[in-house]
mmCIF file of C-alpha atoms in Angstrom:
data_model
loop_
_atom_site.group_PDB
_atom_site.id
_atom_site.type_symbol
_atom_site.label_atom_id
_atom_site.label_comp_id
_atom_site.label_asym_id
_atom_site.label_seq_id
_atom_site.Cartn_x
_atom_site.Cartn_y
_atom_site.Cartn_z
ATOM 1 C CA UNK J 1 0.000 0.000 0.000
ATOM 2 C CA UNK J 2 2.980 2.414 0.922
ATOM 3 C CA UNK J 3 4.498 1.245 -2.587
ATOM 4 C CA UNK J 4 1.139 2.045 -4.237
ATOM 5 C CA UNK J 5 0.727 5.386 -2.371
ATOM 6 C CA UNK J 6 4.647 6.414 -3.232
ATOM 7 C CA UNK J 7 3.927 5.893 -7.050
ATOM 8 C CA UNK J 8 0.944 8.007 -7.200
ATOM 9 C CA UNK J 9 2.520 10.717 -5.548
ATOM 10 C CA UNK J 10 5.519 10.557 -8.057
ATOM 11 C CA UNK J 11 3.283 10.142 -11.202
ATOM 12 C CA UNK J 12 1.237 12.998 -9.913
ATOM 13 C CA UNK J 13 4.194 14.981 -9.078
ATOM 14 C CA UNK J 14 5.150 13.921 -12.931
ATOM 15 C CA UNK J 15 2.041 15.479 -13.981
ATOM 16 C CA UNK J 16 1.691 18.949 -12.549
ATOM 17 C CA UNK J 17 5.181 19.588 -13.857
ATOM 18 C CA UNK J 18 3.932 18.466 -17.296
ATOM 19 C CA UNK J 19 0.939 20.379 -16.937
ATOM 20 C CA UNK J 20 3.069 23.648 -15.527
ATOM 21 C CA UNK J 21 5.404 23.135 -18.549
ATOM 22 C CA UNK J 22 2.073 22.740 -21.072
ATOM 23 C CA UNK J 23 0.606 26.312 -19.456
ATOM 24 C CA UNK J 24 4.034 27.966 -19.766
ATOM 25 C CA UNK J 25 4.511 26.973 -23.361
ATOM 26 C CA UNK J 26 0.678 27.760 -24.084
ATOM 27 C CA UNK J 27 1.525 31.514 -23.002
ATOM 28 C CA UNK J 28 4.632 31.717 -24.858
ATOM 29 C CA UNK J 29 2.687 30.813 -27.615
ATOM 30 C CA UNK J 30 0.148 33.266 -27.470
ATOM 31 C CA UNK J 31 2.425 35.758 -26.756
ATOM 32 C CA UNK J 32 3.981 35.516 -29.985
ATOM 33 C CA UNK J 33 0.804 35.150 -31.553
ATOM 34 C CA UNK J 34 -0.348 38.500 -29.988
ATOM 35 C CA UNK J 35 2.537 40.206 -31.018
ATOM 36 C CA UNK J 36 2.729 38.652 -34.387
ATOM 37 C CA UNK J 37 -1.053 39.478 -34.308
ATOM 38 C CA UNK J 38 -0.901 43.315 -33.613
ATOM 39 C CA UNK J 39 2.620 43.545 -35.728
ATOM 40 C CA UNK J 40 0.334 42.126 -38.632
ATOM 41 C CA UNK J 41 -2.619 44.774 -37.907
ATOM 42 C CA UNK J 42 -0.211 48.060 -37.193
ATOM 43 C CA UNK J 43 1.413 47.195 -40.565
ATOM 44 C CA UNK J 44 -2.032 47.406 -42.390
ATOM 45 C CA UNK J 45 -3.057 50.207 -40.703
ATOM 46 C CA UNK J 46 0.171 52.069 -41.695
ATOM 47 C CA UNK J 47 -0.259 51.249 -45.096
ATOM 48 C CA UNK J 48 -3.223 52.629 -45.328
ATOM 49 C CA UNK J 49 -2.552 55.847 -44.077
ATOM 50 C CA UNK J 50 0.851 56.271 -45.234
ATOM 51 C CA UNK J 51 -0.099 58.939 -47.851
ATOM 52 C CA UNK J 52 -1.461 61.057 -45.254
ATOM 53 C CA UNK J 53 1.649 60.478 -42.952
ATOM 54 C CA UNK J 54 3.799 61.346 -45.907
ATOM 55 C CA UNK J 55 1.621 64.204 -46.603
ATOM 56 C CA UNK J 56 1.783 65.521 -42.741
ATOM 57 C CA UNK J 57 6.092 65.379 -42.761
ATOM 58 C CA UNK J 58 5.723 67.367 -45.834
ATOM 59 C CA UNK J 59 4.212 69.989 -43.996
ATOM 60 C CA UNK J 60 6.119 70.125 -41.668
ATOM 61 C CA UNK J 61 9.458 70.883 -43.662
ATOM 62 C CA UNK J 62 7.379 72.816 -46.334
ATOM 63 C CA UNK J 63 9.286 76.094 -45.129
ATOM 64 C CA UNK J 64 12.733 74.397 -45.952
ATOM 65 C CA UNK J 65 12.273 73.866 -49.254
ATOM 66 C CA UNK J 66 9.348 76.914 -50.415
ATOM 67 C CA UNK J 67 9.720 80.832 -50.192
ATOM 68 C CA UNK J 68 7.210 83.068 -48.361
ATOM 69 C CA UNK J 69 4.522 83.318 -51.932
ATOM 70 C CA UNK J 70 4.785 79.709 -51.934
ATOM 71 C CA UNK J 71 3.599 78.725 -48.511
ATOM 72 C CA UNK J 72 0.788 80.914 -49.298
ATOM 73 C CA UNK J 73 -0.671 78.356 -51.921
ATOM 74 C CA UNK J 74 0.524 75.025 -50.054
ATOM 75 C CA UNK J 75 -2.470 73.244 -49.444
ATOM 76 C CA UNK J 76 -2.770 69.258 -49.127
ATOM 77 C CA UNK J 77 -4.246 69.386 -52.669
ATOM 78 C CA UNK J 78 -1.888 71.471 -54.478
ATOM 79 C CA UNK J 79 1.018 68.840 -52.521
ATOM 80 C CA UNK J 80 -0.859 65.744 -53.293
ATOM 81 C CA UNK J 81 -1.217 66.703 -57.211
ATOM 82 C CA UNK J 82 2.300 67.733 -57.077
ATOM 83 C CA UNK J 83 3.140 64.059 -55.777
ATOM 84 C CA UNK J 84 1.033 62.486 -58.885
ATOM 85 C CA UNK J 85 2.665 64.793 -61.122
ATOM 86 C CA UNK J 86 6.504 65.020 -60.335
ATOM 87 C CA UNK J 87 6.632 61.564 -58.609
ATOM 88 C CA UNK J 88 4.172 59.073 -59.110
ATOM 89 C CA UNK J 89 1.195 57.735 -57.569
ATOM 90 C CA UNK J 90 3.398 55.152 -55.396
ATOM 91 C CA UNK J 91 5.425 57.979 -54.583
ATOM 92 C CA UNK J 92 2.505 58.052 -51.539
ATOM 93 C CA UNK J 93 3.955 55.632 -49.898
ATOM 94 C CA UNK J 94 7.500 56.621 -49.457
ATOM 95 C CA UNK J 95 9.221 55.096 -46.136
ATOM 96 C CA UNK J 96 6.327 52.955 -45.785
ATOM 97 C CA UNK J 97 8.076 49.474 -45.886
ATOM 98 C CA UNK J 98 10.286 51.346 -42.926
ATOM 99 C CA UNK J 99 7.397 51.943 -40.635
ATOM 100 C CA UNK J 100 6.342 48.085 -41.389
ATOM 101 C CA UNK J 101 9.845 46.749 -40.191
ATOM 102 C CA UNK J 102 10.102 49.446 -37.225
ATOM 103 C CA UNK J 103 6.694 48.511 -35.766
ATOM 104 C CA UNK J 104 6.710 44.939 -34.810
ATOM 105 C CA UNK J 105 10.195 44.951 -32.923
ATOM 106 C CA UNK J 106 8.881 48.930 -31.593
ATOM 107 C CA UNK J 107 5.775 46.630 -30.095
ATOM 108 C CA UNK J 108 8.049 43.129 -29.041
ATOM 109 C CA UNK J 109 10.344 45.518 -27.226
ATOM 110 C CA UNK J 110 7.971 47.668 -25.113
ATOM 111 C CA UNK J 111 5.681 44.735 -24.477
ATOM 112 C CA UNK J 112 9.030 43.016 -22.899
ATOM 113 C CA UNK J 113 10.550 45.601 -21.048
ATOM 114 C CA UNK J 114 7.342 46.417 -19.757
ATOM 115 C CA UNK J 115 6.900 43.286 -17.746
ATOM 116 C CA UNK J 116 10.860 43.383 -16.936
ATOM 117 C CA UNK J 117 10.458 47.247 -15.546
ATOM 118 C CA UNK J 118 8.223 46.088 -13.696
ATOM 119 C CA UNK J 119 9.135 43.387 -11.445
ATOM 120 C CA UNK J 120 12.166 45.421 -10.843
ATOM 121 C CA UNK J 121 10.283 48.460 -9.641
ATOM 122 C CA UNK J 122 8.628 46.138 -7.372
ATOM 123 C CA UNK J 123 11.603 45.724 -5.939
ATOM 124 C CA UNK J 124 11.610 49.554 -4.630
ATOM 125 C CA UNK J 125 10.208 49.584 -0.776
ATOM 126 C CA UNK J 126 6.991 51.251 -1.295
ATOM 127 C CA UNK J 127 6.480 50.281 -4.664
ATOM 128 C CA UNK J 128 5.951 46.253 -3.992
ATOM 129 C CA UNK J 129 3.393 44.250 -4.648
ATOM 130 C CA UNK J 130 1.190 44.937 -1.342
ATOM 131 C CA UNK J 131 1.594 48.534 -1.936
ATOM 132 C CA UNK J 132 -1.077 50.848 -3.254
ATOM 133 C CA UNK J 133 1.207 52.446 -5.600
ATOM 134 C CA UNK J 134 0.125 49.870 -8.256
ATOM 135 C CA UNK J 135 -0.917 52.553 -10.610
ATOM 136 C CA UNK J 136 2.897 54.396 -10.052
ATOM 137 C CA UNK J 137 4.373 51.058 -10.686
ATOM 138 C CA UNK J 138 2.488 50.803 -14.210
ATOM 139 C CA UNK J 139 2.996 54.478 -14.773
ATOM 140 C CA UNK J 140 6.632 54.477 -14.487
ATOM 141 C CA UNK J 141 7.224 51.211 -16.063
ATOM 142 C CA UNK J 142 5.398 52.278 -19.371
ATOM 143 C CA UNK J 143 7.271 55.344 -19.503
ATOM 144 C CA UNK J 144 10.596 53.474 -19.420
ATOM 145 C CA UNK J 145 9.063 50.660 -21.912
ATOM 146 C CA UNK J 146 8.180 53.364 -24.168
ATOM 147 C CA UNK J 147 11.995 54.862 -23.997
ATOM 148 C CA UNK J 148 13.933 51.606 -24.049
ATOM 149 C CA UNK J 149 11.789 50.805 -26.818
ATOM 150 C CA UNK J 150 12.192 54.253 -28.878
ATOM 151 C CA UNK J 151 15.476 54.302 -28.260
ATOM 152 C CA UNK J 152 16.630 50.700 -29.866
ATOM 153 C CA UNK J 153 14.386 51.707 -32.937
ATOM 154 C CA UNK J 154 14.732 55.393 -33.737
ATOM 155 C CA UNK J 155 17.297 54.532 -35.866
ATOM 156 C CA UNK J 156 14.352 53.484 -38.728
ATOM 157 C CA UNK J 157 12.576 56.481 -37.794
ATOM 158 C CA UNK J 158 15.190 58.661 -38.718
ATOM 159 C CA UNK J 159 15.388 56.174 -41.834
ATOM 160 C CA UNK J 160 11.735 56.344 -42.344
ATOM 161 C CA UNK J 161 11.686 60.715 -42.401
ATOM 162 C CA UNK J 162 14.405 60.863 -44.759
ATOM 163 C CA UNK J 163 13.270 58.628 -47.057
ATOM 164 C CA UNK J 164 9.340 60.189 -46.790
ATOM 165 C CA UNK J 165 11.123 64.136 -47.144
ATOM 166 C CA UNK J 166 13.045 62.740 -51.042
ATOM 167 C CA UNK J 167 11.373 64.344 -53.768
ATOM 168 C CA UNK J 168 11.593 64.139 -57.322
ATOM 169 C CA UNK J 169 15.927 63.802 -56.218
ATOM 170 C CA UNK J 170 16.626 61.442 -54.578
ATOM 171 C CA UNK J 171 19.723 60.974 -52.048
ATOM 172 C CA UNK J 172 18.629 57.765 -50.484
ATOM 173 C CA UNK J 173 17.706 54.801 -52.822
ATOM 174 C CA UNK J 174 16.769 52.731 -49.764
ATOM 175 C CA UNK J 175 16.862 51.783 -46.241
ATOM 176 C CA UNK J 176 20.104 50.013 -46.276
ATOM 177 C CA UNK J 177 22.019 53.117 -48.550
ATOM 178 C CA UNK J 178 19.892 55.424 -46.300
ATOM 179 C CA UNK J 179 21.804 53.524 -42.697
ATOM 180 C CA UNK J 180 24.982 53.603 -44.719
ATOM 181 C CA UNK J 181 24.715 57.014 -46.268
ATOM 182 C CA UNK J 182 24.070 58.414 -42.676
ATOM 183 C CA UNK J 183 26.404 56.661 -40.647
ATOM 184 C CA UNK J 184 29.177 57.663 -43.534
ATOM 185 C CA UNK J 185 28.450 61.700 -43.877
ATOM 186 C CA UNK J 186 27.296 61.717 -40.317
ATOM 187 C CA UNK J 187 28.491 59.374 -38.059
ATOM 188 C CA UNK J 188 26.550 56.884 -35.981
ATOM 189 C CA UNK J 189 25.479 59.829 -34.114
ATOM 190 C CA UNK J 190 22.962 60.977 -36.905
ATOM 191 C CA UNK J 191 21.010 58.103 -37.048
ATOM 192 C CA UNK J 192 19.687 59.384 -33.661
ATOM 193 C CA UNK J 193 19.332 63.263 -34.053
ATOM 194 C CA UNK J 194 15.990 64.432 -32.211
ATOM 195 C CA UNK J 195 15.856 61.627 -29.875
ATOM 196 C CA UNK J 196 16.208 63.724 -27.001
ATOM 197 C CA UNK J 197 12.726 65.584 -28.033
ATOM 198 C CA UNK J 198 11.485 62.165 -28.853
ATOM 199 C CA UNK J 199 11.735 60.961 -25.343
ATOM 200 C CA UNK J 200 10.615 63.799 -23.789
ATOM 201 C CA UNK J 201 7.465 64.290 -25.893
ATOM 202 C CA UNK J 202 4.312 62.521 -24.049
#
């Protein structure tokens, strides 16, 4: 009977650790899945309103490129027909495929460091888990998710304005001879100009 009773406990010991193993692969699983999932729908969302993006950074360097009469016709219609005109209808979509590639590993990163922010800010007397701070906990570790996260990928944002500012000349022919091109005339150090006012936008 002692036998019998010794063997149970051992195959059921056998089993929780199966099923434990089952539930942590299960989450991994979705996990990816939910990351894959929303990668997937912030691409097609991009896409679809990358003309308007493209349309908005145009406006916003209009004055670098137009004198004072100029400006006084720019409208999104008179920049839109331009785009048809001088460039193309695909021309809408300039530093699209760069917004595709930045988003997923934008989302992997800040859903990561998230979770790994924190568990270490719960670590901070005051800040633990039977604390009430729970909401200064979440507040503080999405802020630093959201820098870590901008910071690793700013690099294709940089990528992604550059190649969305080209007209009808062009000084980057892609993303790779955009990275290249940058890190050649400018150093490393340009691939990351305005990150400061990144990070300290909300």
């Amino acid at each position: 009977m002692q036998t019998e009773a010794r063997v149970g406990v051992v195959v059921d010991g056998g089993g929780g650790r199966a099923a434990v193993g089952r539930r942590q692969e299960q989450r991994h699983i979705g996990t990816a899945a939910h990351l894959a999932s929303g990668g997937f729908a912030g691409a097609v969302s991009k896409t679809c309103t990358a003309p308007l993006a493209r349309l908005t950074i145009l406006f916003q360097v209009a004055g670098m490129h137009a004198d004072v009469a100029a400006l006084r016709n720019y409208s999104i219609w008179h920049e839109a027909s331009r785009i048809v005109r001088e460039e193309g209808f695909r021309a809408f979509w300039k530093g699209n495929l760069v917004t595709i590639v930045h988003r997923l590993p934008y989302s992997a990163i800040s859903f990561y460091s998230y979770d790994h922010y924190k568990n270490l800010l719960q670590m901070v007397p005051g800040l633990d888990r039977d604390s009430n701070n729970v909401g200064v906990v979440r507040l503080l570790g999405g802020g630093l998710a959201g820098i870590t996260s901008a910071s690793i990928t700013y690099p294709l944002d940089v990528v992604r304005t550059r190649l969305a500012t080209q007209k009808t000349t062009r000084y980057y022919k892609g993303i790779f001879h955009a990275v290249s091109t940058i890190c050649r005339d400018e150093g490393v150090k340009g691939l990351y100009k305005g990150l400061g006012a990144t990070l300290l936008a909300p």
